[in-house]
Amino acid sequence: MNTSVGNTARLLGAGLRALLVLTVLCGVLYPLAVTGIAQAAFPGRANGSEIEDARGRVVGSSLIGQSYHLPKQNPDDPDEAPRPDLKWFQPRPSAGLGSNTVNQQYALILSGATNKAADNPDLVTMVTEAKAAVVADNTTASYRVDPSEVPADAVTSSASGLDPDISPAYARLQAHRVAERNGLDVAQVEKLVAEHTSGRVLGFMGEPRVNVLELNTALGALTKG
């Protein structure tokens, strides 16, 4: 009996010591080491790829898209459709027109696609309506948008609904409207788009892209908006 109790006590003691050592190693020292290395080598990425405006305020993450809408006319109406604030570059659709995602307005709590086929009648209708809206929103007194110029990412969402980027073609299409709404020269806005256009990763992977948040942050600094 005494031997059995003694063996059990030794095993429990060894287990508790192992638990304590592993807790300190894996739960304290290892996370601190990884965090320290990340903060020293990649501080921006380690902190969530945050973007700051000209005043030093964090306005979002370069990895997550966000919408640019006008305030609701009736804040108490849950069914009121959001209206885009056309002085800003607009991202890909996240809900409603052209949406093929279950995400609603870049909500971080939800990400995923609806898996609608390309010939799904509902999706075809939404894309058609989205194209008409893009043409109407971006046609100005001096610039007429041809429907054939509207790129695919202007009328369809990404599968996640969180895509922070748009194509250079969609950014350039919006340049005339953004210039008019902000009292800027089109050349100024197009230069801003060119400065915020990223090429393919390693020169061959993916497509050229424009980060909408970074572009709008630079636009805000230019217009003091």
PDB file of N, CA and C in Angstrom, residues 124-178:
ATOM      1  N   VAL A 124     -26.584  36.948 -62.376  1.00  0.00           N
ATOM      2  CA  VAL A 124     -26.562  37.674 -63.652  1.00  0.00           C
ATOM      3  C   VAL A 124     -27.291  39.007 -63.508  1.00  0.00           C
ATOM      4  N   THR A 125     -28.436  38.983 -62.831  1.00  0.00           N
ATOM      5  CA  THR A 125     -29.192  40.218 -62.612  1.00  0.00           C
ATOM      6  C   THR A 125     -28.407  41.213 -61.775  1.00  0.00           C
ATOM      7  N   MET A 126     -27.769  40.720 -60.698  1.00  0.00           N
ATOM      8  CA  MET A 126     -26.999  41.610 -59.826  1.00  0.00           C
ATOM      9  C   MET A 126     -25.809  42.224 -60.558  1.00  0.00           C
ATOM     10  N   VAL A 127     -25.130  41.418 -61.392  1.00  0.00           N
ATOM     11  CA  VAL A 127     -23.979  41.936 -62.137  1.00  0.00           C
ATOM     12  C   VAL A 127     -24.432  42.969 -63.153  1.00  0.00           C
ATOM     13  N   THR A 128     -25.556  42.706 -63.825  1.00  0.00           N
ATOM     14  CA  THR A 128     -26.084  43.666 -64.799  1.00  0.00           C
ATOM     15  C   THR A 128     -26.437  44.988 -64.131  1.00  0.00           C
ATOM     16  N   GLU A 129     -27.101  44.903 -62.975  1.00  0.00           N
ATOM     17  CA  GLU A 129     -27.459  46.119 -62.238  1.00  0.00           C
ATOM     18  C   GLU A 129     -26.209  46.833 -61.721  1.00  0.00           C
ATOM     19  N   ALA A 130     -25.213  46.051 -61.280  1.00  0.00           N
ATOM     20  CA  ALA A 130     -23.980  46.648 -60.779  1.00  0.00           C
ATOM     21  C   ALA A 130     -23.256  47.397 -61.893  1.00  0.00           C
ATOM     22  N   LYS A 131     -23.224  46.833 -63.084  1.00  0.00           N
ATOM     23  CA  LYS A 131     -22.565  47.506 -64.197  1.00  0.00           C
ATOM     24  C   LYS A 131     -23.261  48.817 -64.529  1.00  0.00           C
ATOM     25  N   ALA A 132     -24.585  48.811 -64.525  1.00  0.00           N
ATOM     26  CA  ALA A 132     -25.330  50.045 -64.791  1.00  0.00           C
ATOM     27  C   ALA A 132     -25.036  51.098 -63.726  1.00  0.00           C
ATOM     28  N   ALA A 133     -24.914  50.662 -62.459  1.00  0.00           N
ATOM     29  CA  ALA A 133     -24.625  51.599 -61.380  1.00  0.00           C
ATOM     30  C   ALA A 133     -23.221  52.175 -61.515  1.00  0.00           C
ATOM     31  N   VAL A 134     -22.250  51.353 -61.894  1.00  0.00           N
ATOM     32  CA  VAL A 134     -20.876  51.829 -62.074  1.00  0.00           C
ATOM     33  C   VAL A 134     -20.821  52.859 -63.198  1.00  0.00           C
ATOM     34  N   VAL A 135     -21.516  52.587 -64.300  1.00  0.00           N
ATOM     35  CA  VAL A 135     -21.550  53.534 -65.421  1.00  0.00           C
ATOM     36  C   VAL A 135     -22.173  54.851 -64.984  1.00  0.00           C
ATOM     37  N   ALA A 136     -23.303  54.775 -64.279  1.00  0.00           N
ATOM     38  CA  ALA A 136     -24.005  55.993 -63.848  1.00  0.00           C
ATOM     39  C   ALA A 136     -23.184  56.787 -62.835  1.00  0.00           C
ATOM     40  N   ASP A 137     -22.570  56.114 -61.888  1.00  0.00           N
ATOM     41  CA  ASP A 137     -21.816  56.796 -60.835  1.00  0.00           C
ATOM     42  C   ASP A 137     -20.562  57.470 -61.364  1.00  0.00           C
ATOM     43  N   ASN A 138     -19.944  56.885 -62.381  1.00  0.00           N
ATOM     44  CA  ASN A 138     -18.643  57.371 -62.835  1.00  0.00           C
ATOM     45  C   ASN A 138     -18.688  58.196 -64.111  1.00  0.00           C
ATOM     46  N   THR A 139     -19.860  58.383 -64.665  1.00  0.00           N
ATOM     47  CA  THR A 139     -20.000  59.273 -65.814  1.00  0.00           C
ATOM     48  C   THR A 139     -20.099  60.708 -65.311  1.00  0.00           C
ATOM     49  N   THR A 140     -19.217  61.557 -65.797  1.00  0.00           N
ATOM     50  CA  THR A 140     -19.190  62.954 -65.383  1.00  0.00           C
ATOM     51  C   THR A 140     -19.483  63.855 -66.580  1.00  0.00           C
ATOM     52  N   ALA A 141     -19.455  65.154 -66.326  1.00  0.00           N
ATOM     53  CA  ALA A 141     -19.725  66.121 -67.397  1.00  0.00           C
ATOM     54  C   ALA A 141     -18.691  66.021 -68.514  1.00  0.00           C
ATOM     55  N   SER A 142     -17.472  65.626 -68.154  1.00  0.00           N
ATOM     56  CA  SER A 142     -16.397  65.578 -69.154  1.00  0.00           C
ATOM     57  C   SER A 142     -15.956  64.161 -69.514  1.00  0.00           C
ATOM     58  N   TYR A 143     -16.591  63.154 -68.917  1.00  0.00           N
ATOM     59  CA  TYR A 143     -16.138  61.785 -69.152  1.00  0.00           C
ATOM     60  C   TYR A 143     -17.331  60.836 -69.174  1.00  0.00           C
ATOM     61  N   ARG A 144     -17.451  60.116 -70.246  1.00  0.00           N
ATOM     62  CA  ARG A 144     -18.540  59.163 -70.417  1.00  0.00           C
ATOM     63  C   ARG A 144     -17.996  57.747 -70.319  1.00  0.00           C
ATOM     64  N   VAL A 145     -18.511  56.972 -69.390  1.00  0.00           N
ATOM     65  CA  VAL A 145     -18.067  55.593 -69.203  1.00  0.00           C
ATOM     66  C   VAL A 145     -18.794  54.686 -70.179  1.00  0.00           C
ATOM     67  N   ASP A 146     -18.036  53.950 -70.957  1.00  0.00           N
ATOM     68  CA  ASP A 146     -18.608  52.950 -71.850  1.00  0.00           C
ATOM     69  C   ASP A 146     -18.775  51.652 -71.063  1.00  0.00           C
ATOM     70  N   PRO A 147     -19.937  51.001 -71.132  1.00  0.00           N
ATOM     71  CA  PRO A 147     -20.133  49.753 -70.372  1.00  0.00           C
ATOM     72  C   PRO A 147     -19.063  48.712 -70.638  1.00  0.00           C
ATOM     73  N   SER A 148     -18.493  48.730 -71.833  1.00  0.00           N
ATOM     74  CA  SER A 148     -17.459  47.742 -72.154  1.00  0.00           C
ATOM     75  C   SER A 148     -16.167  47.994 -71.386  1.00  0.00           C
ATOM     76  N   GLU A 149     -16.020  49.208 -70.800  1.00  0.00           N
ATOM     77  CA  GLU A 149     -14.814  49.547 -70.039  1.00  0.00           C
ATOM     78  C   GLU A 149     -14.874  49.052 -68.601  1.00  0.00           C
ATOM     79  N   VAL A 150     -16.047  48.641 -68.137  1.00  0.00           N
ATOM     80  CA  VAL A 150     -16.212  48.261 -66.733  1.00  0.00           C
ATOM     81  C   VAL A 150     -15.545  46.907 -66.484  1.00  0.00           C
ATOM     82  N   PRO A 151     -14.518  46.852 -65.637  1.00  0.00           N
ATOM     83  CA  PRO A 151     -13.831  45.584 -65.386  1.00  0.00           C
ATOM     84  C   PRO A 151     -14.649  44.672 -64.482  1.00  0.00           C
ATOM     85  N   ALA A 152     -14.281  43.400 -64.466  1.00  0.00           N
ATOM     86  CA  ALA A 152     -15.050  42.408 -63.715  1.00  0.00           C
ATOM     87  C   ALA A 152     -15.075  42.693 -62.226  1.00  0.00           C
ATOM     88  N   ASP A 153     -13.953  43.191 -61.671  1.00  0.00           N
ATOM     89  CA  ASP A 153     -13.920  43.397 -60.221  1.00  0.00           C
ATOM     90  C   ASP A 153     -14.787  44.568 -59.777  1.00  0.00           C
ATOM     91  N   ALA A 154     -15.254  45.386 -60.715  1.00  0.00           N
ATOM     92  CA  ALA A 154     -16.144  46.492 -60.364  1.00  0.00           C
ATOM     93  C   ALA A 154     -17.570  46.018 -60.124  1.00  0.00           C
ATOM     94  N   VAL A 155     -17.886  44.825 -60.607  1.00  0.00           N
ATOM     95  CA  VAL A 155     -19.272  44.352 -60.529  1.00  0.00           C
ATOM     96  C   VAL A 155     -19.403  43.010 -59.827  1.00  0.00           C
ATOM     97  N   THR A 156     -18.299  42.466 -59.346  1.00  0.00           N
ATOM     98  CA  THR A 156     -18.356  41.203 -58.602  1.00  0.00           C
ATOM     99  C   THR A 156     -17.497  41.323 -57.355  1.00  0.00           C
ATOM    100  N   SER A 157     -17.943  40.703 -56.293  1.00  0.00           N
ATOM    101  CA  SER A 157     -17.159  40.691 -55.059  1.00  0.00           C
ATOM    102  C   SER A 157     -16.158  39.550 -55.095  1.00  0.00           C
ATOM    103  N   SER A 158     -15.192  39.602 -54.198  1.00  0.00           N
ATOM    104  CA  SER A 158     -14.302  38.464 -54.035  1.00  0.00           C
ATOM    105  C   SER A 158     -15.044  37.366 -53.275  1.00  0.00           C
ATOM    106  N   ALA A 159     -14.494  36.172 -53.271  1.00  0.00           N
ATOM    107  CA  ALA A 159     -15.167  35.070 -52.586  1.00  0.00           C
ATOM    108  C   ALA A 159     -15.317  35.335 -51.099  1.00  0.00           C
ATOM    109  N   SER A 160     -14.314  35.992 -50.500  1.00  0.00           N
ATOM    110  CA  SER A 160     -14.364  36.265 -49.067  1.00  0.00           C
ATOM    111  C   SER A 160     -15.202  37.489 -48.736  1.00  0.00           C
ATOM    112  N   GLY A 161     -15.330  38.413 -49.693  1.00  0.00           N
ATOM    113  CA  GLY A 161     -15.989  39.681 -49.419  1.00  0.00           C
ATOM    114  C   GLY A 161     -15.119  40.639 -48.639  1.00  0.00           C
ATOM    115  N   LEU A 162     -13.828  40.334 -48.513  1.00  0.00           N
ATOM    116  CA  LEU A 162     -12.909  41.156 -47.721  1.00  0.00           C
ATOM    117  C   LEU A 162     -11.745  41.691 -48.550  1.00  0.00           C
ATOM    118  N   ASP A 163     -11.774  41.521 -49.857  1.00  0.00           N
ATOM    119  CA  ASP A 163     -10.665  41.915 -50.721  1.00  0.00           C
ATOM    120  C   ASP A 163     -10.361  43.404 -50.576  1.00  0.00           C
ATOM    121  N   PRO A 164      -9.131  43.777 -50.180  1.00  0.00           N
ATOM    122  CA  PRO A 164      -8.805  45.186 -50.017  1.00  0.00           C
ATOM    123  C   PRO A 164      -8.376  45.873 -51.302  1.00  0.00           C
ATOM    124  N   ASP A 165      -8.216  45.113 -52.378  1.00  0.00           N
ATOM    125  CA  ASP A 165      -7.653  45.656 -53.610  1.00  0.00           C
ATOM    126  C   ASP A 165      -8.680  45.711 -54.739  1.00  0.00           C
ATOM    127  N   ILE A 166      -8.421  46.607 -55.690  1.00  0.00           N
ATOM    128  CA  ILE A 166      -9.150  46.637 -56.954  1.00  0.00           C
ATOM    129  C   ILE A 166      -8.119  46.652 -58.082  1.00  0.00           C
ATOM    130  N   SER A 167      -8.577  46.423 -59.290  1.00  0.00           N
ATOM    131  CA  SER A 167      -7.667  46.432 -60.425  1.00  0.00           C
ATOM    132  C   SER A 167      -7.304  47.870 -60.791  1.00  0.00           C
ATOM    133  N   PRO A 168      -6.130  48.086 -61.394  1.00  0.00           N
ATOM    134  CA  PRO A 168      -5.784  49.428 -61.865  1.00  0.00           C
ATOM    135  C   PRO A 168      -6.822  49.979 -62.845  1.00  0.00           C
ATOM    136  N   ALA A 169      -7.428  49.099 -63.629  1.00  0.00           N
ATOM    137  CA  ALA A 169      -8.438  49.546 -64.584  1.00  0.00           C
ATOM    138  C   ALA A 169      -9.649  50.146 -63.874  1.00  0.00           C
ATOM    139  N   TYR A 170     -10.089  49.523 -62.785  1.00  0.00           N
ATOM    140  CA  TYR A 170     -11.229  50.043 -62.044  1.00  0.00           C
ATOM    141  C   TYR A 170     -10.858  51.343 -61.336  1.00  0.00           C
ATOM    142  N   ALA A 171      -9.639  51.434 -60.829  1.00  0.00           N
ATOM    143  CA  ALA A 171      -9.198  52.671 -60.177  1.00  0.00           C
ATOM    144  C   ALA A 171      -9.152  53.817 -61.184  1.00  0.00           C
ATOM    145  N   ARG A 172      -8.604  53.547 -62.383  1.00  0.00           N
ATOM    146  CA  ARG A 172      -8.529  54.601 -63.404  1.00  0.00           C
ATOM    147  C   ARG A 172      -9.909  55.019 -63.871  1.00  0.00           C
ATOM    148  N   LEU A 173     -10.836  54.050 -63.952  1.00  0.00           N
ATOM    149  CA  LEU A 173     -12.200  54.378 -64.358  1.00  0.00           C
ATOM    150  C   LEU A 173     -12.851  55.360 -63.388  1.00  0.00           C
ATOM    151  N   GLN A 174     -12.498  55.267 -62.099  1.00  0.00           N
ATOM    152  CA  GLN A 174     -13.081  56.141 -61.085  1.00  0.00           C
ATOM    153  C   GLN A 174     -12.379  57.500 -60.981  1.00  0.00           C
ATOM    154  N   ALA A 175     -11.229  57.655 -61.643  1.00  0.00           N
ATOM    155  CA  ALA A 175     -10.399  58.846 -61.462  1.00  0.00           C
ATOM    156  C   ALA A 175     -11.126  60.134 -61.842  1.00  0.00           C
ATOM    157  N   HIS A 176     -11.887  60.128 -62.944  1.00  0.00           N
ATOM    158  CA  HIS A 176     -12.579  61.342 -63.376  1.00  0.00           C
ATOM    159  C   HIS A 176     -13.642  61.767 -62.356  1.00  0.00           C
ATOM    160  N   ARG A 177     -14.386  60.801 -61.852  1.00  0.00           N
ATOM    161  CA  ARG A 177     -15.409  61.119 -60.855  1.00  0.00           C
ATOM    162  C   ARG A 177     -14.793  61.623 -59.550  1.00  0.00           C
ATOM    163  N   VAL A 178     -13.730  60.969 -59.101  1.00  0.00           N
ATOM    164  CA  VAL A 178     -13.062  61.389 -57.866  1.00  0.00           C
ATOM    165  C   VAL A 178     -12.476  62.794 -58.036  1.00  0.00           C
TER     166      VAL A 178
END
